[in-house]
mmCIF file of C-alpha atoms and ligand atoms in Angstrom:
data_model
loop_
_atom_site.group_PDB
_atom_site.id
_atom_site.type_symbol
_atom_site.label_atom_id
_atom_site.label_comp_id
_atom_site.label_asym_id
_atom_site.label_seq_id
_atom_site.Cartn_x
_atom_site.Cartn_y
_atom_site.Cartn_z
ATOM 1 C CA MET A 1 -0.006 -0.019 -0.010
ATOM 2 C CA PHE A 2 1.304 3.455 -0.979
ATOM 3 C CA ASP A 3 4.764 2.097 -1.767
ATOM 4 C CA LYS A 4 5.474 4.537 -4.541
ATOM 5 C CA ILE A 5 4.483 7.718 -2.724
ATOM 6 C CA ARG A 6 6.492 6.513 0.298
ATOM 7 C CA ASP A 7 9.532 6.131 -1.929
ATOM 8 C CA VAL A 8 9.102 9.578 -3.372
ATOM 9 C CA LEU A 9 8.979 11.247 0.078
ATOM 10 C CA HIS A 10 11.900 9.203 1.368
ATOM 11 C CA LYS A 11 14.048 10.012 -1.632
ATOM 12 C CA PHE A 12 13.353 13.671 -1.056
ATOM 13 C CA GLY A 13 14.551 13.345 2.569
ATOM 14 C CA GLU A 14 17.739 11.553 1.443
ATOM 15 C CA SER A 15 18.513 14.190 -1.195
ATOM 16 C CA ILE A 16 18.915 16.957 1.330
ATOM 17 C CA THR A 17 22.406 16.933 2.789
ATOM 18 C CA THR A 18 23.276 20.520 3.686
ATOM 19 C CA LYS A 19 23.380 21.715 7.256
ATOM 20 C CA THR A 20 21.484 25.007 6.714
ATOM 21 C CA LEU A 21 18.443 24.606 4.542
ATOM 22 C CA ASP A 22 18.444 27.516 2.157
ATOM 23 C CA GLU A 23 16.185 28.163 -0.792
ATOM 24 C CA THR A 24 18.791 27.619 -3.539
ATOM 25 C CA ASP A 25 19.858 24.190 -2.124
ATOM 26 C CA LEU A 26 16.273 23.128 -1.714
ATOM 27 C CA SER A 27 14.719 24.352 -4.941
ATOM 28 C CA ASP A 28 15.965 21.631 -7.369
ATOM 29 C CA ASN A 29 14.993 18.995 -4.864
ATOM 30 C CA LEU A 30 11.565 20.495 -4.288
ATOM 31 C CA SER A 31 10.928 20.759 -8.043
ATOM 32 C CA GLN A 32 11.867 17.122 -8.389
ATOM 33 C CA LEU A 33 9.580 16.261 -5.480
ATOM 34 C CA GLU A 34 6.688 18.100 -7.096
ATOM 35 C CA LEU A 35 7.194 16.213 -10.375
ATOM 36 C CA ASN A 36 7.437 12.818 -8.639
ATOM 37 C CA LEU A 37 4.232 13.550 -6.685
ATOM 38 C CA ILE A 38 2.321 14.401 -9.846
ATOM 39 C CA GLU A 39 3.709 11.241 -11.543
ATOM 40 C CA ASN A 40 2.173 9.317 -8.644
ATOM 41 C CA GLU A 41 -1.125 10.982 -9.284
ATOM 42 C CA VAL A 42 -1.166 13.485 -6.579
ATOM 43 C CA ALA A 43 -3.378 16.286 -8.038
ATOM 44 C CA VAL A 44 -1.275 19.195 -9.407
ATOM 45 C CA GLU A 45 -2.762 21.780 -6.918
ATOM 46 C CA VAL A 46 -2.019 19.378 -4.025
ATOM 47 C CA ALA A 47 1.536 18.624 -5.186
ATOM 48 C CA ASN A 48 2.017 22.371 -5.353
ATOM 49 C CA TYR A 49 0.617 22.813 -1.821
ATOM 50 C CA ILE A 50 2.881 20.125 -0.428
ATOM 51 C CA VAL A 51 5.996 21.618 -1.984
ATOM 52 C CA THR A 52 5.113 25.242 -1.077
ATOM 53 C CA SER A 53 4.302 24.229 2.524
ATOM 54 C CA LEU A 54 7.596 22.208 2.775
ATOM 55 C CA LYS A 55 9.573 25.175 1.483
ATOM 56 C CA GLU A 56 7.976 27.429 4.170
ATOM 57 C CA LYS A 57 8.772 24.969 6.871
ATOM 58 C CA LEU A 58 12.297 24.185 5.755
ATOM 59 C CA VAL A 59 13.949 27.312 4.364
ATOM 60 C CA GLY A 60 16.251 28.945 6.854
ATOM 61 C CA ARG A 61 16.117 25.986 9.327
ATOM 62 C CA LYS A 62 19.442 25.208 10.879
ATOM 63 C CA VAL A 63 20.202 21.654 11.513
ATOM 64 C CA GLU A 64 21.589 21.396 15.079
ATOM 65 C CA ARG A 65 24.400 18.976 16.061
ATOM 66 C CA GLY A 66 22.913 15.556 16.555
ATOM 67 C CA GLN A 67 19.736 16.493 14.816
ATOM 68 C CA LYS A 68 18.834 14.440 11.762
ATOM 69 C CA ILE A 69 17.578 16.134 8.590
ATOM 70 C CA ASP A 70 15.328 13.139 7.865
ATOM 71 C CA THR A 71 13.496 13.686 11.167
ATOM 72 C CA ILE A 72 12.982 17.389 10.415
ATOM 73 C CA ILE A 73 11.653 16.613 6.985
ATOM 74 C CA ASP A 74 9.495 13.768 8.259
ATOM 75 C CA ASP A 75 7.962 15.986 10.922
ATOM 76 C CA ALA A 76 7.239 18.710 8.364
ATOM 77 C CA LEU A 77 5.623 16.197 5.989
ATOM 78 C CA LYS A 78 3.554 14.738 8.789
ATOM 79 C CA ASP A 79 2.141 18.200 9.551
ATOM 80 C CA ILE A 80 1.399 18.884 5.889
ATOM 81 C CA LEU A 81 -0.348 15.520 5.347
ATOM 82 C CA LYS A 82 -2.426 16.121 8.500
ATOM 83 C CA THR A 83 -3.623 19.382 7.002
ATOM 84 C CA LEU A 84 -4.448 17.609 3.755
ATOM 85 C CA PHE A 85 -6.652 15.118 5.531
ATOM 86 C CA SER A 86 -8.341 17.555 7.845
ATOM 87 C CA THR A 87 -11.685 19.214 7.146
ATOM 88 C CA THR A 88 -13.874 21.366 9.258
ATOM 89 C CA THR A 89 -16.475 18.636 9.437
ATOM 90 C CA SER A 90 -15.995 15.174 10.895
ATOM 91 C CA ILE A 91 -18.695 12.699 10.320
ATOM 92 C CA ASP A 92 -19.692 9.888 12.655
ATOM 93 C CA LEU A 93 -22.374 7.717 11.086
ATOM 94 C CA PHE A 94 -23.105 5.894 14.322
ATOM 95 C CA SER A 95 -23.798 9.116 16.243
ATOM 96 C CA ILE A 96 -26.152 10.276 13.429
ATOM 97 C CA ILE A 97 -28.052 6.961 13.678
ATOM 98 C CA GLU A 98 -28.167 7.141 17.473
ATOM 99 C CA THR A 99 -29.333 10.762 17.515
ATOM 100 C CA LYS A 100 -32.183 10.015 15.106
ATOM 101 C CA LYS A 101 -33.132 6.928 17.047
ATOM 102 C CA HIS A 102 -33.377 8.799 20.297
ATOM 103 C CA ALA A 103 -35.347 11.582 18.671
ATOM 104 C CA GLY A 104 -37.799 8.959 17.321
ATOM 105 C CA SER A 105 -37.053 10.003 13.760
ATOM 106 C CA SER A 106 -35.423 6.898 12.333
ATOM 107 C CA PRO A 107 -34.602 5.691 9.732
ATOM 108 C CA THR A 108 -31.251 7.302 9.013
ATOM 109 C CA THR A 109 -30.996 7.412 5.243
ATOM 110 C CA VAL A 110 -27.659 7.183 3.435
ATOM 111 C CA LEU A 111 -27.360 7.748 -0.272
ATOM 112 C CA PHE A 112 -24.385 6.334 -2.225
ATOM 113 C CA LEU A 113 -22.932 7.892 -5.373
ATOM 114 C CA GLY A 114 -20.115 6.881 -7.638
ATOM 115 C CA ILE A 115 -19.396 5.505 -11.137
ATOM 116 C CA ASN A 116 -19.665 1.793 -11.979
ATOM 117 C CA GLY A 117 -17.001 -0.534 -10.649
ATOM 118 C CA THR A 118 -15.692 1.787 -7.933
ATOM 119 C CA GLY A 119 -17.067 -0.600 -5.271
ATOM 120 C CA LYS A 120 -20.376 1.107 -4.350
ATOM 121 C CA THR A 121 -22.370 -2.086 -3.975
ATOM 122 C CA THR A 122 -19.614 -3.866 -2.127
ATOM 123 C CA SER A 123 -19.200 -0.886 0.262
ATOM 124 C CA ILE A 124 -22.956 -0.823 0.926
ATOM 125 C CA ALA A 125 -22.784 -4.551 1.723
ATOM 126 C CA LYS A 126 -19.772 -4.028 3.981
ATOM 127 C CA LEU A 127 -21.429 -1.205 5.809
ATOM 128 C CA SER A 128 -24.701 -3.203 6.138
ATOM 129 C CA SER A 129 -22.693 -5.956 7.744
ATOM 130 C CA MET A 130 -20.995 -3.610 10.130
ATOM 131 C CA LEU A 131 -24.342 -1.963 11.075
ATOM 132 C CA LYS A 132 -25.956 -5.377 11.565
ATOM 133 C CA ARG A 133 -23.176 -6.485 13.866
ATOM 134 C CA LYS A 134 -23.806 -3.345 15.963
ATOM 135 C CA GLY A 135 -27.424 -4.367 16.328
ATOM 136 C CA TYR A 136 -29.014 -2.028 13.831
ATOM 137 C CA ILE A 137 -31.863 -3.046 11.561
ATOM 138 C CA VAL A 138 -30.840 -2.182 7.961
ATOM 139 C CA LEU A 139 -32.701 -1.970 4.668
ATOM 140 C CA MET A 140 -30.922 -1.813 1.338
ATOM 141 C CA ALA A 141 -32.628 -0.001 -1.536
ATOM 142 C CA ALA A 142 -31.867 -1.197 -5.036
ATOM 143 C CA SER A 143 -32.077 2.154 -6.789
ATOM 144 C CA ASP A 144 -29.744 1.154 -9.605
ATOM 145 C CA THR A 145 -32.553 0.044 -11.844
ATOM 146 C CA TYR A 146 -30.433 0.704 -14.917
ATOM 147 C CA ARG A 147 -27.407 -1.640 -15.057
ATOM 148 C CA ALA A 148 -28.163 -5.270 -15.874
ATOM 149 C CA GLY A 149 -27.293 -7.467 -12.911
ATOM 150 C CA ALA A 150 -27.178 -4.541 -10.370
ATOM 151 C CA ILE A 151 -30.345 -5.616 -8.535
ATOM 152 C CA GLU A 152 -29.180 -9.285 -8.405
ATOM 153 C CA GLN A 153 -25.814 -8.242 -7.157
ATOM 154 C CA LEU A 154 -27.327 -6.424 -4.179
ATOM 155 C CA GLU A 155 -29.747 -9.293 -3.675
ATOM 156 C CA ILE A 156 -26.862 -11.749 -3.316
ATOM 157 C CA HIS A 157 -25.331 -9.571 -0.594
ATOM 158 C CA SER A 158 -28.764 -9.321 1.040
ATOM 159 C CA GLN A 159 -29.114 -13.078 1.169
ATOM 160 C CA ARG A 160 -25.606 -13.759 2.384
ATOM 161 C CA LEU A 161 -25.887 -11.067 5.092
ATOM 162 C CA GLY A 162 -29.597 -11.697 6.055
ATOM 163 C CA ILE A 163 -30.478 -8.086 5.361
ATOM 164 C CA ARG A 164 -33.642 -7.020 3.706
ATOM 165 C CA ILE A 165 -33.633 -5.394 0.280
ATOM 166 C CA LEU A 166 -36.307 -3.301 -1.333
ATOM 167 C CA LYS A 167 -36.350 -3.531 -5.116
ATOM 168 C CA GLN A 168 -38.521 -2.980 -8.161
ATOM 169 C CA ARG A 169 -38.213 -3.913 -11.791
ATOM 170 C CA TYR A 170 -35.386 -2.764 -14.112
ATOM 171 C CA GLY A 171 -36.392 0.537 -15.728
ATOM 172 C CA SER A 172 -38.457 1.648 -12.699
ATOM 173 C CA ASP A 173 -37.983 5.166 -11.399
ATOM 174 C CA PRO A 174 -34.960 4.965 -9.047
ATOM 175 C CA ALA A 175 -36.232 7.896 -6.977
ATOM 176 C CA ALA A 176 -39.494 6.008 -6.379
ATOM 177 C CA VAL A 177 -37.571 2.968 -5.199
ATOM 178 C CA ALA A 178 -35.654 5.140 -2.752
ATOM 179 C CA ARG A 179 -38.841 6.868 -1.543
ATOM 180 C CA ASP A 180 -40.668 3.555 -1.113
ATOM 181 C CA ALA A 181 -37.701 2.118 0.803
ATOM 182 C CA LYS A 182 -37.794 5.034 3.187
ATOM 183 C CA THR A 183 -41.526 4.736 3.726
ATOM 184 C CA TYR A 184 -41.276 0.950 4.205
ATOM 185 C CA ALA A 185 -38.433 1.473 6.686
ATOM 186 C CA LEU A 186 -40.359 4.051 8.673
ATOM 187 C CA GLN A 187 -43.479 1.832 8.870
ATOM 188 C CA HIS A 188 -41.461 -1.266 9.884
ATOM 189 C CA GLY A 189 -39.138 0.204 12.456
ATOM 190 C CA TYR A 190 -35.870 0.029 10.509
ATOM 191 C CA ASP A 191 -32.885 2.068 11.808
ATOM 192 C CA VAL A 192 -31.021 2.674 8.581
ATOM 193 C CA VAL A 193 -31.721 2.705 4.781
ATOM 194 C CA LEU A 194 -28.743 2.449 2.484
ATOM 195 C CA ILE A 195 -29.564 3.484 -1.164
ATOM 196 C CA ASP A 196 -27.558 2.045 -4.032
ATOM 197 C CA THR A 197 -27.633 4.052 -7.223
ATOM 198 C CA ALA A 198 -26.569 3.755 -10.827
ATOM 199 C CA GLY A 199 -23.184 4.905 -11.932
ATOM 200 C CA ARG A 200 -22.597 5.425 -15.623
ATOM 201 C CA MET A 201 -19.963 7.907 -16.648
ATOM 202 C CA GLN A 202 -19.845 10.969 -14.464
ATOM 203 C CA THR A 203 -20.152 13.081 -17.580
ATOM 204 C CA SER A 204 -23.608 11.794 -18.237
ATOM 205 C CA THR A 205 -26.004 14.701 -17.709
ATOM 206 C CA ASN A 206 -28.908 12.267 -17.432
ATOM 207 C CA LEU A 207 -27.241 10.373 -14.664
ATOM 208 C CA MET A 208 -26.475 13.514 -12.648
ATOM 209 C CA GLU A 209 -30.020 14.735 -13.050
ATOM 210 C CA GLU A 210 -31.376 11.360 -11.996
ATOM 211 C CA LEU A 211 -29.146 11.284 -8.972
ATOM 212 C CA ALA A 212 -30.078 14.802 -8.000
ATOM 213 C CA LYS A 213 -33.750 13.743 -8.230
ATOM 214 C CA ILE A 214 -33.140 10.707 -6.037
ATOM 215 C CA LYS A 215 -31.407 12.942 -3.555
ATOM 216 C CA ARG A 216 -34.277 15.445 -3.528
ATOM 217 C CA VAL A 217 -36.961 12.727 -3.111
ATOM 218 C CA SER A 218 -35.135 10.638 -0.457
ATOM 219 C CA ASN A 219 -33.734 13.634 1.437
ATOM 220 C CA PRO A 220 -30.784 11.601 2.902
ATOM 221 C CA ASP A 221 -29.168 12.329 6.155
ATOM 222 C CA LEU A 222 -25.832 11.607 4.546
ATOM 223 C CA THR A 223 -24.734 11.409 0.909
ATOM 224 C CA VAL A 224 -21.530 9.434 0.400
ATOM 225 C CA PHE A 225 -19.334 9.469 -2.649
ATOM 226 C CA VAL A 226 -17.592 6.107 -3.257
ATOM 227 C CA GLY A 227 -14.288 6.565 -5.058
ATOM 228 C CA ASP A 228 -11.739 4.045 -6.308
ATOM 229 C CA ALA A 229 -8.244 4.843 -5.062
ATOM 230 C CA LEU A 230 -6.772 3.098 -8.103
ATOM 231 C CA ALA A 231 -8.478 5.559 -10.481
ATOM 232 C CA GLY A 232 -5.774 8.160 -9.601
ATOM 233 C CA ASN A 233 -6.443 11.585 -11.119
ATOM 234 C CA ASP A 234 -9.690 10.340 -12.609
ATOM 235 C CA LEU A 235 -11.023 9.882 -9.074
ATOM 236 C CA ILE A 236 -10.386 13.518 -8.407
ATOM 237 C CA TYR A 237 -12.172 14.434 -11.584
ATOM 238 C CA GLN A 238 -15.153 12.229 -10.726
ATOM 239 C CA ALA A 239 -15.295 13.610 -7.185
ATOM 240 C CA ARG A 240 -15.398 17.147 -8.444
ATOM 241 C CA GLU A 241 -18.257 16.338 -10.865
ATOM 242 C CA PHE A 242 -20.369 14.555 -8.312
ATOM 243 C CA LEU A 243 -19.711 17.316 -5.750
ATOM 244 C CA GLU A 244 -20.742 20.042 -8.148
ATOM 245 C CA LYS A 245 -23.735 18.283 -9.793
ATOM 246 C CA VAL A 246 -25.253 16.314 -6.899
ATOM 247 C CA GLY A 247 -23.310 17.188 -3.736
ATOM 248 C CA PHE A 248 -22.008 14.840 -1.044
ATOM 249 C CA ASP A 249 -20.997 14.953 2.576
ATOM 250 C CA ALA A 250 -18.349 12.237 2.945
ATOM 251 C CA ILE A 251 -16.207 9.807 1.006
ATOM 252 C CA ILE A 252 -15.599 6.122 1.065
ATOM 253 C CA LEU A 253 -12.268 5.355 -0.594
ATOM 254 C CA THR A 254 -12.081 1.790 -1.902
ATOM 255 C CA LYS A 255 -9.290 -0.567 -3.060
ATOM 256 C CA THR A 256 -6.663 1.181 -0.853
ATOM 257 C CA ASP A 257 -5.214 -2.387 -0.385
ATOM 258 C CA ALA A 258 -4.122 -2.405 -4.003
ATOM 259 C CA ASP A 259 -3.098 1.286 -4.255
ATOM 260 C CA VAL A 260 0.657 1.540 -4.650
ATOM 261 C CA LYS A 261 0.683 5.117 -5.840
ATOM 262 C CA GLY A 262 -1.386 6.732 -3.079
ATOM 263 C CA GLY A 263 -1.824 10.018 -4.892
ATOM 264 C CA ALA A 264 -5.624 10.095 -5.080
ATOM 265 C CA SER A 265 -5.934 9.165 -1.434
ATOM 266 C CA ILE A 266 -3.803 12.152 -0.541
ATOM 267 C CA SER A 267 -5.650 14.538 -2.824
ATOM 268 C CA VAL A 268 -9.316 13.769 -2.507
ATOM 269 C CA THR A 269 -10.114 15.508 0.766
ATOM 270 C CA TYR A 270 -8.051 18.618 -0.038
ATOM 271 C CA VAL A 271 -9.834 18.997 -3.412
ATOM 272 C CA THR A 272 -13.373 18.324 -2.216
ATOM 273 C CA LYS A 273 -13.134 19.547 1.366
ATOM 274 C CA ARG A 274 -15.092 16.444 2.362
ATOM 275 C CA PRO A 275 -13.862 13.949 4.862
ATOM 276 C CA ILE A 276 -12.937 10.318 4.050
ATOM 277 C CA MET A 277 -15.306 8.373 6.301
ATOM 278 C CA TYR A 278 -14.226 4.809 5.595
ATOM 279 C CA ILE A 279 -11.568 3.088 3.513
ATOM 280 C CA GLY A 280 -12.145 -0.238 1.743
ATOM 281 C CA ASN A 281 -9.082 -2.459 2.055
ATOM 282 C CA GLY A 282 -10.124 -5.696 0.622
ATOM 283 C CA GLN A 283 -13.013 -7.678 -0.856
ATOM 284 C CA ASP A 284 -14.484 -9.257 2.257
ATOM 285 C CA TYR A 285 -17.309 -7.821 4.333
ATOM 286 C CA GLY A 286 -14.949 -7.042 7.192
ATOM 287 C CA ASP A 287 -12.632 -4.935 4.933
ATOM 288 C CA LEU A 288 -14.092 -1.565 5.706
ATOM 289 C CA ILE A 289 -12.324 0.490 8.264
ATOM 290 C CA PRO A 290 -12.980 3.903 9.734
ATOM 291 C CA PHE A 291 -10.597 6.447 8.275
ATOM 292 C CA ASP A 292 -7.855 7.378 10.665
ATOM 293 C CA PRO A 293 -5.463 10.131 9.305
ATOM 294 C CA ASP A 294 -2.640 9.043 11.613
ATOM 295 C CA TRP A 295 -2.805 5.500 10.355
ATOM 296 C CA ILE A 296 -2.773 6.492 6.738
ATOM 297 C CA ILE A 297 0.065 8.982 7.313
ATOM 298 C CA SER A 298 2.103 6.246 8.995
ATOM 299 C CA LYS A 299 1.517 4.119 5.882
ATOM 300 C CA ILE A 300 2.556 6.932 3.586
ATOM 301 C CA LEU A 301 5.714 7.972 5.486
ATOM 302 C CA GLY A 302 6.592 4.431 6.528
HETATM 303 P P1 GDP B 401 -19.994 -0.843 -8.143
HETATM 304 O O1 GDP B 401 -20.206 -0.994 -9.679
HETATM 305 O O2 GDP B 401 -19.535 0.553 -7.815
HETATM 306 O O3 GDP B 401 -21.221 -1.228 -7.348
HETATM 307 O O4 GDP B 401 -18.770 -1.818 -7.764
HETATM 308 P P2 GDP B 401 -18.764 -3.223 -7.107
HETATM 309 O O5 GDP B 401 -19.204 -3.101 -5.637
HETATM 310 O O6 GDP B 401 -19.463 -4.199 -7.907
HETATM 311 O O7 GDP B 401 -17.213 -3.498 -7.005
HETATM 312 C C1 GDP B 401 -16.383 -3.696 -8.171
HETATM 313 C C2 GDP B 401 -15.225 -4.628 -7.859
HETATM 314 O O8 GDP B 401 -14.362 -3.997 -6.931
HETATM 315 C C3 GDP B 401 -15.696 -5.936 -7.238
HETATM 316 O O9 GDP B 401 -14.913 -6.968 -7.818
HETATM 317 C C4 GDP B 401 -15.325 -5.768 -5.778
HETATM 318 O O10 GDP B 401 -15.024 -6.979 -5.126
HETATM 319 C C5 GDP B 401 -14.088 -4.880 -5.866
HETATM 320 N N1 GDP B 401 -13.860 -4.105 -4.590
HETATM 321 C C6 GDP B 401 -14.736 -3.252 -4.019
HETATM 322 N N2 GDP B 401 -14.151 -2.670 -2.936
HETATM 323 C C7 GDP B 401 -12.926 -3.130 -2.866
HETATM 324 C C8 GDP B 401 -11.727 -2.916 -1.978
HETATM 325 O O11 GDP B 401 -11.781 -2.159 -1.023
HETATM 326 N N3 GDP B 401 -10.574 -3.616 -2.289
HETATM 327 C C9 GDP B 401 -10.508 -4.473 -3.322
HETATM 328 N N4 GDP B 401 -9.333 -5.061 -3.565
HETATM 329 N N5 GDP B 401 -11.489 -4.668 -4.169
HETATM 330 C C10 GDP B 401 -12.680 -4.091 -3.919
#
């Protein structure tokens, strides 16, 4: 995980050998670092932010006797990465569910967005499983009525996990499926409704309009964008489109287990100003873990 980005950052540390860090000594190395970050699919604005921040933190620093340059650079990078992963909002799904439960206003409705193949359905199944283990009653809504096999795919998870699914025929109005699921959940005492949606190309105007309609009709407590870490810069592009056209509150970043570059993971929060809520790190139901910036920073810096 993140092997390449880790190499890039370490190489930068090793390249600095002077005892006083001045701008001329640093500038070639910083330019190289910026290029390497971009090559590893860190978004250009984010690579620029990292390099500018590093420069501010390092220029003029004297390296004291016994002090290691690597440690100074590592500490500076840690600070910068922390800023990249921080947003003003932090989202705790469980506290949203509990608050609604205590107020007698369940179900909590969560709407999932993302293009095909990013891991939306799998993430919904993983989250359902996690919620069930915590004792919540979950309903899955099959609002992808477009892609052949989408309903069956959710149905298989529903059978394996023993979680109810609400579905209609292919071609039905996905917003109606979401609304019916919410009404059903309200009448039958469900705690949470998780709404799966279609995900053609993010450039499809129809898709964006359809998703915006589902969102309007289902009025979710939380809208979650599911993004594939392996998609690199394309993930950032998709996230921007979904944010602008539909809007979302949080991110699930999937396939981090196979992500050697790490660039998209680093960039997505900075670009969207939305927090990563969970990361997917495998194909099993248990492979969904709450996002912890310190954990991911330790993976990136090694
Ligand atoms: P959807 O089209 O967005 O609903 O995507 P799916 O849920 O069908 O997932 C597409 C593929 O990605 C499937 O083969 C999943 O098993 C796989 N997948 C999903 N999440 C992860 C993950 O976190 N790690 C890995 N390695 N594979 C994942």
